[in-house]
PDB file of C-alpha atoms in Angstrom:
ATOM      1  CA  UNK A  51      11.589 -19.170 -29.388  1.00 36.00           C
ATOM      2  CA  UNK A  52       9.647 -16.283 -27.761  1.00 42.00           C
ATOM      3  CA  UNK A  53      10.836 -13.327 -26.119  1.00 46.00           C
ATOM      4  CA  UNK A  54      14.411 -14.209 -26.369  1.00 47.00           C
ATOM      5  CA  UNK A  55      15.165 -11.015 -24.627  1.00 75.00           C
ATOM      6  CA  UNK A  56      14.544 -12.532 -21.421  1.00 97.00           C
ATOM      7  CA  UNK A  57      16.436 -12.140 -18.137  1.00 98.00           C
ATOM      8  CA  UNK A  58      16.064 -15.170 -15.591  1.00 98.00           C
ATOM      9  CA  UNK A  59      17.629 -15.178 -11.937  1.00 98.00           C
ATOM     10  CA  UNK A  60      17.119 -18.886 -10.991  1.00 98.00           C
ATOM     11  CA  UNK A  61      18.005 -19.598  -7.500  1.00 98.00           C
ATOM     12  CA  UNK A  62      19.646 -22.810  -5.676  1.00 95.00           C
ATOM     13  CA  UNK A  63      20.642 -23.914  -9.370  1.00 95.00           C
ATOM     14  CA  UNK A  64      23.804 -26.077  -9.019  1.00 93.00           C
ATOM     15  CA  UNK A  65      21.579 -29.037  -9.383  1.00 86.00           C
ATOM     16  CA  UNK A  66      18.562 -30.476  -9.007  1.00 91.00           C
ATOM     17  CA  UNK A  67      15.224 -28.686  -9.566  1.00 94.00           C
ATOM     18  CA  UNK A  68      17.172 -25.223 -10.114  1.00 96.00           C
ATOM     19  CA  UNK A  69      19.775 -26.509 -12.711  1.00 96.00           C
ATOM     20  CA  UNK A  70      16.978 -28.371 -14.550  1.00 97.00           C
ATOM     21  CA  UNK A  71      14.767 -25.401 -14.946  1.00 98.00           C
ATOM     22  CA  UNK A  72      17.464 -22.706 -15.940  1.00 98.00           C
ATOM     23  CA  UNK A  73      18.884 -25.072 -18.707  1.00 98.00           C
ATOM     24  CA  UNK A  74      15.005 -25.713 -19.860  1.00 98.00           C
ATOM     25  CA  UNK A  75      14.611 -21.531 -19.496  1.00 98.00           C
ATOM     26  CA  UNK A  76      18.236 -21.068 -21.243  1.00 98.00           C
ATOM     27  CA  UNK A  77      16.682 -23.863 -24.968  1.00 97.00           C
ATOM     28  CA  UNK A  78      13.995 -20.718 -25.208  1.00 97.00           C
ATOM     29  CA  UNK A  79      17.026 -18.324 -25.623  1.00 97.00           C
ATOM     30  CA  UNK A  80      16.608 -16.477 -22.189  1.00 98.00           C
ATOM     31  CA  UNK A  81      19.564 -15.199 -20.538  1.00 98.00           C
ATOM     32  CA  UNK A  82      19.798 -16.926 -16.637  1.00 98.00           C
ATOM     33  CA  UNK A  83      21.127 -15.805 -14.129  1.00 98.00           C
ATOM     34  CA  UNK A  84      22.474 -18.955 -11.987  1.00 98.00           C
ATOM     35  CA  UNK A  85      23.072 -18.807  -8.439  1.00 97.00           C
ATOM     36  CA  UNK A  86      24.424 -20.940  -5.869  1.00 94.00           C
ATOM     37  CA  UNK A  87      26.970 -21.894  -3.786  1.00 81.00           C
ATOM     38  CA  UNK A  88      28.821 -24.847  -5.229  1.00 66.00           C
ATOM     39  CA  UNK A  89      31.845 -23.688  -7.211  1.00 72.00           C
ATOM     40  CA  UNK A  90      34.011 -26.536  -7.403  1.00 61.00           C
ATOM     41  CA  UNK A  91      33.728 -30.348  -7.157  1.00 65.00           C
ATOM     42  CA  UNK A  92      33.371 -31.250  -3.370  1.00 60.00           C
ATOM     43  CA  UNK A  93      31.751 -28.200  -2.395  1.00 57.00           C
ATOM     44  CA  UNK A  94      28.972 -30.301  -1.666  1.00 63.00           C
ATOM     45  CA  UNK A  95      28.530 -33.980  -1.663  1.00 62.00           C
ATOM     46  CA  UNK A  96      26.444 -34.187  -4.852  1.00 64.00           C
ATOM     47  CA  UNK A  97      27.587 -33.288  -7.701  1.00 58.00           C
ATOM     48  CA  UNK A  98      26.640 -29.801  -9.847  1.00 79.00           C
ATOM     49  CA  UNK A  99      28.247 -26.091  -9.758  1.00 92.00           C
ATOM     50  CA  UNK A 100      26.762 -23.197 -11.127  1.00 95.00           C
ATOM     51  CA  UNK A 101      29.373 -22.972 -13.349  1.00 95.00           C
ATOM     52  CA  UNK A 102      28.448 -26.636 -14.834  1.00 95.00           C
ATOM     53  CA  UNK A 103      24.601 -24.996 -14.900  1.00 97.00           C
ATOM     54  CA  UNK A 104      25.856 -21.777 -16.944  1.00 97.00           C
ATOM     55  CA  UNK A 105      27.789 -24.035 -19.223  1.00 97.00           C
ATOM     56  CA  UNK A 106      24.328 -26.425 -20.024  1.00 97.00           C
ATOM     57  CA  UNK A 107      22.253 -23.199 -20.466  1.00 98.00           C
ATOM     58  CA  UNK A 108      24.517 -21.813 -22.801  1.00 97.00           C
ATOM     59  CA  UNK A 109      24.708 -24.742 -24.840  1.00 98.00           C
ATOM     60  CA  UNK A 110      20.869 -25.128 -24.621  1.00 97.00           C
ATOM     61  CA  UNK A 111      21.195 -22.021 -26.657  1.00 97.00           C
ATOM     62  CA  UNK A 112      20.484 -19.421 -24.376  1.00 97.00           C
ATOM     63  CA  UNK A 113      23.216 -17.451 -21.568  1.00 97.00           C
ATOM     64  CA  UNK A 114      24.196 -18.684 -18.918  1.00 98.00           C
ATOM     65  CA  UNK A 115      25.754 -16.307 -16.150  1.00 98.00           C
ATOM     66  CA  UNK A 116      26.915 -17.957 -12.623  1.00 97.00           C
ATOM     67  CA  UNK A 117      26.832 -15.855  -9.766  1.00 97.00           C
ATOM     68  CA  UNK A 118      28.094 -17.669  -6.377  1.00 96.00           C
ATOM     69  CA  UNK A 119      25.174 -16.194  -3.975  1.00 96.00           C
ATOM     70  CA  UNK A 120      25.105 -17.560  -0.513  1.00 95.00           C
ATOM     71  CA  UNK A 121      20.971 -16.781   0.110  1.00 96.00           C
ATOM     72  CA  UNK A 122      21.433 -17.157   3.580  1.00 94.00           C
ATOM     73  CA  UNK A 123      23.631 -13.618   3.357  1.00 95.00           C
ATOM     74  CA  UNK A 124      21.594 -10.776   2.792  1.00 96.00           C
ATOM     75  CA  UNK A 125      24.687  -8.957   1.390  1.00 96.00           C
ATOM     76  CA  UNK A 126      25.237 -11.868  -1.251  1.00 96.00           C
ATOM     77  CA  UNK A 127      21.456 -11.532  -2.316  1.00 97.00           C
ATOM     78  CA  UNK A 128      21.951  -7.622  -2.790  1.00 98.00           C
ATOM     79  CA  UNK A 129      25.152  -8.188  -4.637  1.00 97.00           C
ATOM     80  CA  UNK A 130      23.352 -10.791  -6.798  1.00 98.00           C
ATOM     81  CA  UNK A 131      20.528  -8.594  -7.945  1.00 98.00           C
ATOM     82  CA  UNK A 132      22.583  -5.131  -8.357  1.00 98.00           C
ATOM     83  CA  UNK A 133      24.645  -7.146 -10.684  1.00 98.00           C
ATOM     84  CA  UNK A 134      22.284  -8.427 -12.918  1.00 98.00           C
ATOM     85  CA  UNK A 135      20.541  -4.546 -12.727  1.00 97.00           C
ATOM     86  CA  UNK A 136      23.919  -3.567 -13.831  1.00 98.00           C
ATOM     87  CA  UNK A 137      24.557  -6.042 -16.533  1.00 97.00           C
ATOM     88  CA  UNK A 138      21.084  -6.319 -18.357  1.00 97.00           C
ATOM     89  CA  UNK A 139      18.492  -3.502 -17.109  1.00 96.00           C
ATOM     90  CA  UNK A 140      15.995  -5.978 -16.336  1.00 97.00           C
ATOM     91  CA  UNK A 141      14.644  -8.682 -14.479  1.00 98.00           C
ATOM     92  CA  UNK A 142      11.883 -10.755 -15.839  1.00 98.00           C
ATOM     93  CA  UNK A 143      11.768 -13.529 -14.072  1.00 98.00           C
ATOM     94  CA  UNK A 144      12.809 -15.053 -10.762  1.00 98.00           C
ATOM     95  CA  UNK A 145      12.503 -18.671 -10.016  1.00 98.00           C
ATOM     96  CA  UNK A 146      12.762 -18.783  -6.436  1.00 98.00           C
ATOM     97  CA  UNK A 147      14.330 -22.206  -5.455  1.00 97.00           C
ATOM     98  CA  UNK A 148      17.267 -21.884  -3.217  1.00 96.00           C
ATOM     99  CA  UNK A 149      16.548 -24.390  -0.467  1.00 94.00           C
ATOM    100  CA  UNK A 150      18.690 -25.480   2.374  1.00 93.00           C
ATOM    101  CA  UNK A 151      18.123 -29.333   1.945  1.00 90.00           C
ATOM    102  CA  UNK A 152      20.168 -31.435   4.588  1.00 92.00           C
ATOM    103  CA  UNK A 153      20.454 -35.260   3.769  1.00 88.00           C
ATOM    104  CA  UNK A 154      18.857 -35.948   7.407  1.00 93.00           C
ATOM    105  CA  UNK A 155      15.424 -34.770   6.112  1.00 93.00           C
ATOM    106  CA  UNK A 156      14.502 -38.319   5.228  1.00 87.00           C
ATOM    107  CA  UNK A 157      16.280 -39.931   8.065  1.00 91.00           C
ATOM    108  CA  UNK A 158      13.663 -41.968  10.413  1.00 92.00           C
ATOM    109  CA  UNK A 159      12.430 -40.163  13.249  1.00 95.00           C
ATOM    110  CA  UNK A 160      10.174 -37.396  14.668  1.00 97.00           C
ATOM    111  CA  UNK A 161      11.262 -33.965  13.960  1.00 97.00           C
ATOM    112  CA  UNK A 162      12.410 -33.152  17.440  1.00 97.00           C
ATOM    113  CA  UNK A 163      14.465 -36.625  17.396  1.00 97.00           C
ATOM    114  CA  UNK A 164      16.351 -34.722  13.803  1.00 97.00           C
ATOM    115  CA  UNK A 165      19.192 -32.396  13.845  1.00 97.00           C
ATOM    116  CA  UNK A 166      17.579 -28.721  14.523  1.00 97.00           C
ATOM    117  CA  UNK A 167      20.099 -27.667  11.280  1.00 97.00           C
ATOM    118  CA  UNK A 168      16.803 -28.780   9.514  1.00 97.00           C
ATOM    119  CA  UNK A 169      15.219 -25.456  10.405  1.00 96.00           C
ATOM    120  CA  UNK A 170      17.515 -24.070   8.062  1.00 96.00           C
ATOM    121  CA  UNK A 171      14.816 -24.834   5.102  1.00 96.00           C
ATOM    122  CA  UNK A 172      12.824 -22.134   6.749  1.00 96.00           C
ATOM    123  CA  UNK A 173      15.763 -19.686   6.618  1.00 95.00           C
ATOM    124  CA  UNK A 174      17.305 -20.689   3.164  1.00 96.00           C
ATOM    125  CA  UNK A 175      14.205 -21.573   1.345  1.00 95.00           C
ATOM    126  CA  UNK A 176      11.088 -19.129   2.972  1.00 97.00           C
ATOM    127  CA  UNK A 177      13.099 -16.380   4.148  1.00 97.00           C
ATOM    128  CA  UNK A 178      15.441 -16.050   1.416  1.00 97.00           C
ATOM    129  CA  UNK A 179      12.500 -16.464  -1.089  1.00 98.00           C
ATOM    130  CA  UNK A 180      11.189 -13.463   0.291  1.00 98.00           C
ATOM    131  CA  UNK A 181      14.174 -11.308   0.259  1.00 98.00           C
ATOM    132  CA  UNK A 182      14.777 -12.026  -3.490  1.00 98.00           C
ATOM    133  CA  UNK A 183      11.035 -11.182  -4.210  1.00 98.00           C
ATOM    134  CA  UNK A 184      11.906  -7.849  -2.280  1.00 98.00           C
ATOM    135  CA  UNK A 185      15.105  -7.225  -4.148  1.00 98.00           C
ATOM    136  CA  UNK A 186      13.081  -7.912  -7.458  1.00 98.00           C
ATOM    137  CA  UNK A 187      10.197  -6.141  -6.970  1.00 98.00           C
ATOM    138  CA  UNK A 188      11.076  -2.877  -7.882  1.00 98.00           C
ATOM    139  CA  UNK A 189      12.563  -3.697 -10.658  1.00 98.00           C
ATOM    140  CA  UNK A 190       9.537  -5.535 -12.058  1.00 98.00           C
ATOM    141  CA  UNK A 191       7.168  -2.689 -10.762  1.00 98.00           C
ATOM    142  CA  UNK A 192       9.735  -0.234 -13.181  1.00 98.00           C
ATOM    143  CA  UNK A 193       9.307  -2.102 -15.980  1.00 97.00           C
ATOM    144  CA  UNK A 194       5.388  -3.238 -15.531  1.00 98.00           C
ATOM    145  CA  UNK A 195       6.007  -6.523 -16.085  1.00 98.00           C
ATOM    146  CA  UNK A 196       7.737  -9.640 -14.620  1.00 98.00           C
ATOM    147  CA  UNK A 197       6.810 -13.157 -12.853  1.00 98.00           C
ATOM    148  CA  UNK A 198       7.954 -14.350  -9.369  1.00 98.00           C
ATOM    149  CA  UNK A 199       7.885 -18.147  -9.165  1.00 98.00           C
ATOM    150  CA  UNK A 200       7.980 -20.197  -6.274  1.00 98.00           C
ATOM    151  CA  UNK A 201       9.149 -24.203  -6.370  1.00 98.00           C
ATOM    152  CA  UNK A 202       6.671 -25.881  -3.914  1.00 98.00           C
ATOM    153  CA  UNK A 203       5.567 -29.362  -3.769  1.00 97.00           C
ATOM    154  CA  UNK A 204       2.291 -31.343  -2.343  1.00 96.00           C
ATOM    155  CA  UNK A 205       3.970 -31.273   0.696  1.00 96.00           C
ATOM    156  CA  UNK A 206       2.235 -27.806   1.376  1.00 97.00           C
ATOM    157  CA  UNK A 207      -0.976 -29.702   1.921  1.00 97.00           C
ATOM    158  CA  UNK A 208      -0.284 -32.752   3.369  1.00 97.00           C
ATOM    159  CA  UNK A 209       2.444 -34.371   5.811  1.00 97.00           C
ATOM    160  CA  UNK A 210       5.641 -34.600   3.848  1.00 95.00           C
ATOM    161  CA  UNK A 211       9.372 -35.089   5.574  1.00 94.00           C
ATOM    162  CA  UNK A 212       8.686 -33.503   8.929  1.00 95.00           C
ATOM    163  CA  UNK A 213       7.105 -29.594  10.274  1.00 97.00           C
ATOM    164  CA  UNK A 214      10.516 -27.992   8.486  1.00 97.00           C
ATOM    165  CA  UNK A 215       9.770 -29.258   4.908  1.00 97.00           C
ATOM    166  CA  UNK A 216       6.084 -28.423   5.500  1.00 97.00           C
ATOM    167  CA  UNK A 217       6.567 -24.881   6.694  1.00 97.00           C
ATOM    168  CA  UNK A 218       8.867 -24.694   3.744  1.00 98.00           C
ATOM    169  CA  UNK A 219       6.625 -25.720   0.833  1.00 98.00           C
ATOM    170  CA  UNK A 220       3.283 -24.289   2.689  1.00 98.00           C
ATOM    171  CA  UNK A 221       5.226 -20.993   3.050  1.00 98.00           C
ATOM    172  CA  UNK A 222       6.063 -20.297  -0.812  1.00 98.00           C
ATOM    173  CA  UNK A 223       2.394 -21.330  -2.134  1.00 98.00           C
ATOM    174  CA  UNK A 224       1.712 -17.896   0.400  1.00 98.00           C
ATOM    175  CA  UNK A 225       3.893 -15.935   0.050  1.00 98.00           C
ATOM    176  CA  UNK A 226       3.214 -16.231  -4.046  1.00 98.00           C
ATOM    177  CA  UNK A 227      -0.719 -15.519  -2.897  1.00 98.00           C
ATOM    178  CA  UNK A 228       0.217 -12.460  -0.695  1.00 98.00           C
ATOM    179  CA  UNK A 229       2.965 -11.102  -3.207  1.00 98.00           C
ATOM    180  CA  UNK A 230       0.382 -10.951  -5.737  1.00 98.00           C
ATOM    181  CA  UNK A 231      -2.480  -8.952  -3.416  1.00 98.00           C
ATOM    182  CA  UNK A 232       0.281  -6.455  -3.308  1.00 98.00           C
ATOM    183  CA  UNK A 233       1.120  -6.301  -7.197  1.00 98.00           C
ATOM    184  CA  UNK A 234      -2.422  -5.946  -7.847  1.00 98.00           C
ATOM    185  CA  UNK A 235      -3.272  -3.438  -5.557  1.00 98.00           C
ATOM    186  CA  UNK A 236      -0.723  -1.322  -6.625  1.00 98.00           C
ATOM    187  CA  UNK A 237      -2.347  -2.132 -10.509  1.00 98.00           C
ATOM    188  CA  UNK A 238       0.749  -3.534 -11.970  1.00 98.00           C
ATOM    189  CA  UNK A 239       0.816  -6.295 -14.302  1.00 98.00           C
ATOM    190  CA  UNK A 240       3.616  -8.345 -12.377  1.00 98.00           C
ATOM    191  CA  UNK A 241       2.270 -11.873 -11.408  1.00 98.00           C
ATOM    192  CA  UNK A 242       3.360 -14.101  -8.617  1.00 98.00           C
ATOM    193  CA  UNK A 243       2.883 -17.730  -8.364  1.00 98.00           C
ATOM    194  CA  UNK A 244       3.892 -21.114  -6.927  1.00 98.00           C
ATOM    195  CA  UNK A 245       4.266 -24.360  -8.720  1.00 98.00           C
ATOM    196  CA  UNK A 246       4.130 -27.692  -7.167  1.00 98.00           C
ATOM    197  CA  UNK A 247       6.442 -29.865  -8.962  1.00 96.00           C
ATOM    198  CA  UNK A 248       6.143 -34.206  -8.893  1.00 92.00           C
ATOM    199  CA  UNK A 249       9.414 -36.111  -7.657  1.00 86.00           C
ATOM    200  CA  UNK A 250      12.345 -35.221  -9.865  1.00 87.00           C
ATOM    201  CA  UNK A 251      14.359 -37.575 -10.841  1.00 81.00           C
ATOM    202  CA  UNK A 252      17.498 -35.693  -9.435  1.00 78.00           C
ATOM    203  CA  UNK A 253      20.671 -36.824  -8.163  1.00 74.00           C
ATOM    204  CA  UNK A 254      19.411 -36.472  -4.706  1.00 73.00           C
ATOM    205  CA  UNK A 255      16.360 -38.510  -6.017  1.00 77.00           C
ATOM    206  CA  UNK A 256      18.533 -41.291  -6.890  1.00 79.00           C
ATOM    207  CA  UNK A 257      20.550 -41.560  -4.001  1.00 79.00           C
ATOM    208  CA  UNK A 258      17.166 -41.778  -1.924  1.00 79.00           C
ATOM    209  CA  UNK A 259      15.622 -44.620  -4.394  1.00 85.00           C
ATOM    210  CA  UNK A 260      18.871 -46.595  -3.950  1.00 86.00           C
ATOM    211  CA  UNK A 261      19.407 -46.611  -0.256  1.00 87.00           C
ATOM    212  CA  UNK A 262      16.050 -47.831   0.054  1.00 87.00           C
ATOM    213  CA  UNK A 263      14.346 -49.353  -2.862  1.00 88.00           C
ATOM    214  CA  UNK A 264      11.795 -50.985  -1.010  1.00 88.00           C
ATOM    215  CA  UNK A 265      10.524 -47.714   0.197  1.00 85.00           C
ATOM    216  CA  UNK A 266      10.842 -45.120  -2.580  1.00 83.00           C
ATOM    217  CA  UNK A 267      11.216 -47.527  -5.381  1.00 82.00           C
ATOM    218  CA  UNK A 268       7.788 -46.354  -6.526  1.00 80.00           C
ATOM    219  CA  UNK A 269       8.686 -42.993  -7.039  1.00 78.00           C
ATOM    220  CA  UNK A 270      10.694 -43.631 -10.326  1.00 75.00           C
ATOM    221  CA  UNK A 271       8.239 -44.412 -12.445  1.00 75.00           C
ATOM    222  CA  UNK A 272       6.016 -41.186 -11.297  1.00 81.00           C
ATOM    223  CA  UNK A 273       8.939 -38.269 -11.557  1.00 89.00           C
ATOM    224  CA  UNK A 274       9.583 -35.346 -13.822  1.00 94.00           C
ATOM    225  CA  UNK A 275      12.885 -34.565 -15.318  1.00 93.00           C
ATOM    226  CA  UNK A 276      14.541 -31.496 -13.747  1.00 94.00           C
ATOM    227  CA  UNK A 277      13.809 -29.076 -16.569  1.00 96.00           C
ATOM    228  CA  UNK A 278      10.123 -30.227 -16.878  1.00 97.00           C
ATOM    229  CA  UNK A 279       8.910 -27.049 -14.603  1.00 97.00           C
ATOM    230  CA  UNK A 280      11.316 -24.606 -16.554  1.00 98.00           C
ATOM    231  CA  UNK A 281       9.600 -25.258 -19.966  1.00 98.00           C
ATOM    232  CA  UNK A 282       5.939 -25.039 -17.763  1.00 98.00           C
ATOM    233  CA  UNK A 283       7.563 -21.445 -16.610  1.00 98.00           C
ATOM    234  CA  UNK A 284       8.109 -20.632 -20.082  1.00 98.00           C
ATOM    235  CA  UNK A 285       4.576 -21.396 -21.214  1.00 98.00           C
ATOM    236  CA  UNK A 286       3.258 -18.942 -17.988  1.00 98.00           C
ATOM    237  CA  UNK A 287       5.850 -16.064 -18.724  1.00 98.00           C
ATOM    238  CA  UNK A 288       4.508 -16.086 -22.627  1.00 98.00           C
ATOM    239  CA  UNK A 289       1.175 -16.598 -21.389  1.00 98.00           C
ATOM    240  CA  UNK A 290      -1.343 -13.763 -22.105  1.00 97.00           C
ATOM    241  CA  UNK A 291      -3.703 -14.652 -19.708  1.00 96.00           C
ATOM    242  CA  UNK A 292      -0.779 -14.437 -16.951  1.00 98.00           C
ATOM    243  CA  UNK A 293      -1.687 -12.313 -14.528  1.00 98.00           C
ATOM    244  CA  UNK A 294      -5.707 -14.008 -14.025  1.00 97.00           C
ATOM    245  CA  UNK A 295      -3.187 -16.727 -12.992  1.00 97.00           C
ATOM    246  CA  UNK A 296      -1.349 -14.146 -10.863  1.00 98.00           C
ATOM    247  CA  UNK A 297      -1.415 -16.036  -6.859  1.00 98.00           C
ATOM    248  CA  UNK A 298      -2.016 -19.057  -7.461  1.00 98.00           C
ATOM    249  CA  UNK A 299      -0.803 -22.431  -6.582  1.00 98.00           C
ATOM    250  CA  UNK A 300      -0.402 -24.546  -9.642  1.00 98.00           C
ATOM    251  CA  UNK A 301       0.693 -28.186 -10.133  1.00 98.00           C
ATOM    252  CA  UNK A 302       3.547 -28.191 -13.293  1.00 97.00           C
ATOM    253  CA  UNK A 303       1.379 -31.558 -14.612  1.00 97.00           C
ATOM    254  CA  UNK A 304      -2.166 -29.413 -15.158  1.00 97.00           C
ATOM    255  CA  UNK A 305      -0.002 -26.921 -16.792  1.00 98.00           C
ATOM    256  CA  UNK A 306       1.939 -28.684 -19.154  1.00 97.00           C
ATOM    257  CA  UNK A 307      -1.716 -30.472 -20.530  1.00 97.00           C
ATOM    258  CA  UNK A 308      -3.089 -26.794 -20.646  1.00 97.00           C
ATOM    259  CA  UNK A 309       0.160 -25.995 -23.033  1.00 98.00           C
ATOM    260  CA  UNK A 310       0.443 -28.848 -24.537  1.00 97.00           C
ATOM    261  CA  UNK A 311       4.073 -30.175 -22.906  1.00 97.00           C
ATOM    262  CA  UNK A 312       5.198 -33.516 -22.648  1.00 95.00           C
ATOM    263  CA  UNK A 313       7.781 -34.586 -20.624  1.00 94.00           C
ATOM    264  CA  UNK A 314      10.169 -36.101 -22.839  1.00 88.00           C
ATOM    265  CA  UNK A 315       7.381 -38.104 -24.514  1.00 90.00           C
ATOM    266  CA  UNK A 316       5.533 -38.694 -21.635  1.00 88.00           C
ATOM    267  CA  UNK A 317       2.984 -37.077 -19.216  1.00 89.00           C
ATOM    268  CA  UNK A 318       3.950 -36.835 -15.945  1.00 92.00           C
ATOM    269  CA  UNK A 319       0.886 -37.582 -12.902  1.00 93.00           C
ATOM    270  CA  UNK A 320      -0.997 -35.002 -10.961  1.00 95.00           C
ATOM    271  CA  UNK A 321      -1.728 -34.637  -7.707  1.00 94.00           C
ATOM    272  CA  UNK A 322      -4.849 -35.150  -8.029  1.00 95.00           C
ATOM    273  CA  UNK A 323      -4.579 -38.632  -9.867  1.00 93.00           C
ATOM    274  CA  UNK A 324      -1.937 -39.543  -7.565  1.00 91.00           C
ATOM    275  CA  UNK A 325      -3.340 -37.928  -4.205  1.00 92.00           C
ATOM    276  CA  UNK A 326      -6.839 -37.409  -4.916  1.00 95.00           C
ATOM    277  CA  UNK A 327      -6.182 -32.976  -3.887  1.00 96.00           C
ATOM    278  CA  UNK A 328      -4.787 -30.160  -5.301  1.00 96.00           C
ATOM    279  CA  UNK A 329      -3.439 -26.729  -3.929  1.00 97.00           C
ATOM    280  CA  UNK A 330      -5.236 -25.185  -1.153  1.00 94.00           C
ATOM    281  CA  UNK A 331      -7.283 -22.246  -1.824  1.00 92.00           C
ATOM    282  CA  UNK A 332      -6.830 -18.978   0.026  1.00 96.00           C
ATOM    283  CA  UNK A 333      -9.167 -16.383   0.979  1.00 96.00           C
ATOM    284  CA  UNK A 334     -10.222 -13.177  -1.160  1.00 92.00           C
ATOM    285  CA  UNK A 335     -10.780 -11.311   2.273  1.00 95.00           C
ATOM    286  CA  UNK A 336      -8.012  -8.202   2.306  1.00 94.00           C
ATOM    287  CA  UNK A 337      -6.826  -6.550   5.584  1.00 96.00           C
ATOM    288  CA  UNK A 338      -4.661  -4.343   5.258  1.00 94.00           C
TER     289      UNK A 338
END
């Protein structure tokens, strides 16, 4: 089971990518923090709360602990991580997910031709990734150890749902490079990274494939299940080569065959076999 002392803070996990990996993080017996904003059926028009989330952890046998965080509200954020400082002592890891996904994303259309609300993936998804990291930090410095995960996607690398989702995926790959410049200049062993997960076969997912099979039919056969990336998380964490890993961009599908993970029986596609590219590489060059 591993270190089954382990404190999670997932983000944006009232479904989707976030609910998927907390339950995956809660069957290695860690205790996650779930966060979100959906409390109550109709709070948003898919379904998923984050007290559903902290239910399926729980019963995946590790603790599940819902927290409603709006992380747009930098009060709500500093609530958030003073309470689980409070409660446990500790932070080990944070999946940074949160994500402010509005249904017009994969509307037709140009991005000035789209609502501006779509912006809001910049503000809710690369700015509030940011303030958690900063929030988390210190704790992780404290203890000398802790991992700050990003959820990115190919879109980072190529054009992918418009400049908004772009920004948004481009900016956590990063921000995961420059948050671990800092952690090793300061010579602690806290690592940083971004994963770029496949299609998920999420709610959303679904609702996309059927209102226009024709078009995203394909995608089906090539997704990961939502907890997929939380059991590739779990394999970094326990990892003892972590922190040579420390700032990179990874893709969950090279992970899992370096770990040995299947998918539910199956092996999910890379990038690479699917695109023909991985993650772009930053620069060594430091200016600080």
């Amino acid at each position: 089971m591993g270190d089954i002392s382990a404190v999670a803070v997932v983000t944006g996990a009232s479904r989707g990518a976030g609910r998927g990996i907390a339950i995956a993080l809660g069957s290695h017996g860690c205790t996650v923090y779930v966060t979100g904003r959906s409390q109550q059926a109709g709070d948003s028009a898919l379904p998923g709360t984050i007290y559903e989330t902290a239910e399926a952890v729980t019963a995946a046998g590790g603790r599940g602990i819902a927290i409603r965080c709006d992380h747009g509200d930098d009060a709500d954020v500093q609530a958030l991580f003073e309470t689980v400082k409070a409660e446990q002592g500790r932070i080990d890891i944070l999946v940074n997910n949160a994500a402010a996904v509005h249904d017009e994303l994969t509307h037709p259309g140009e991005f000035w031709e789209k609502p501006l609300k779509l912006a809001d993936m910049i503000t809710v998804g690369v700015r509030s990734g940011y303030v958690a990291a900063w929030h988390v930090a210190p704790v992780m410095a404290q203890q000398d150890r802790g991992l700050i995960i990003f959820t990115s996607a190919s879109g980072a690398a190529h054009y992918s749902l418009g400049a908004a989702y772009g920004a948004h995926k481009a900016g956590m790959d990063k921000m995961a490079f420059d948050m671990a410049a800092d952690f090793r200049h300061a010579g602690l062993n806290v690592a940083a990274m971004s994963i770029w997960m496949g299609a998920l076969l999420t709610d959303r997912l679904k609702a996309i494939i059927a209102s226009n099979p024709a078009k995203f039919g394909y995608l089906e056969g090539q997704c990961e299940t939502p907890e997929f990336t939380g059991h590739v998380i779990w394999a970094l964490y326990n990892d003892p080569a972590l922190m040579i890993l420390s700032g990179h961009t990874v893709v969950g599908a090279e992970m899992a065959r370096k770990y040995g993970l299947a998918d539910k029986g199956r092996t999910p596609p890379t990038t690479q076999e699917l695109h023909g590219f991985g993650p772009l590489h930053f620069h060594s060059t430091v200016i600080r």
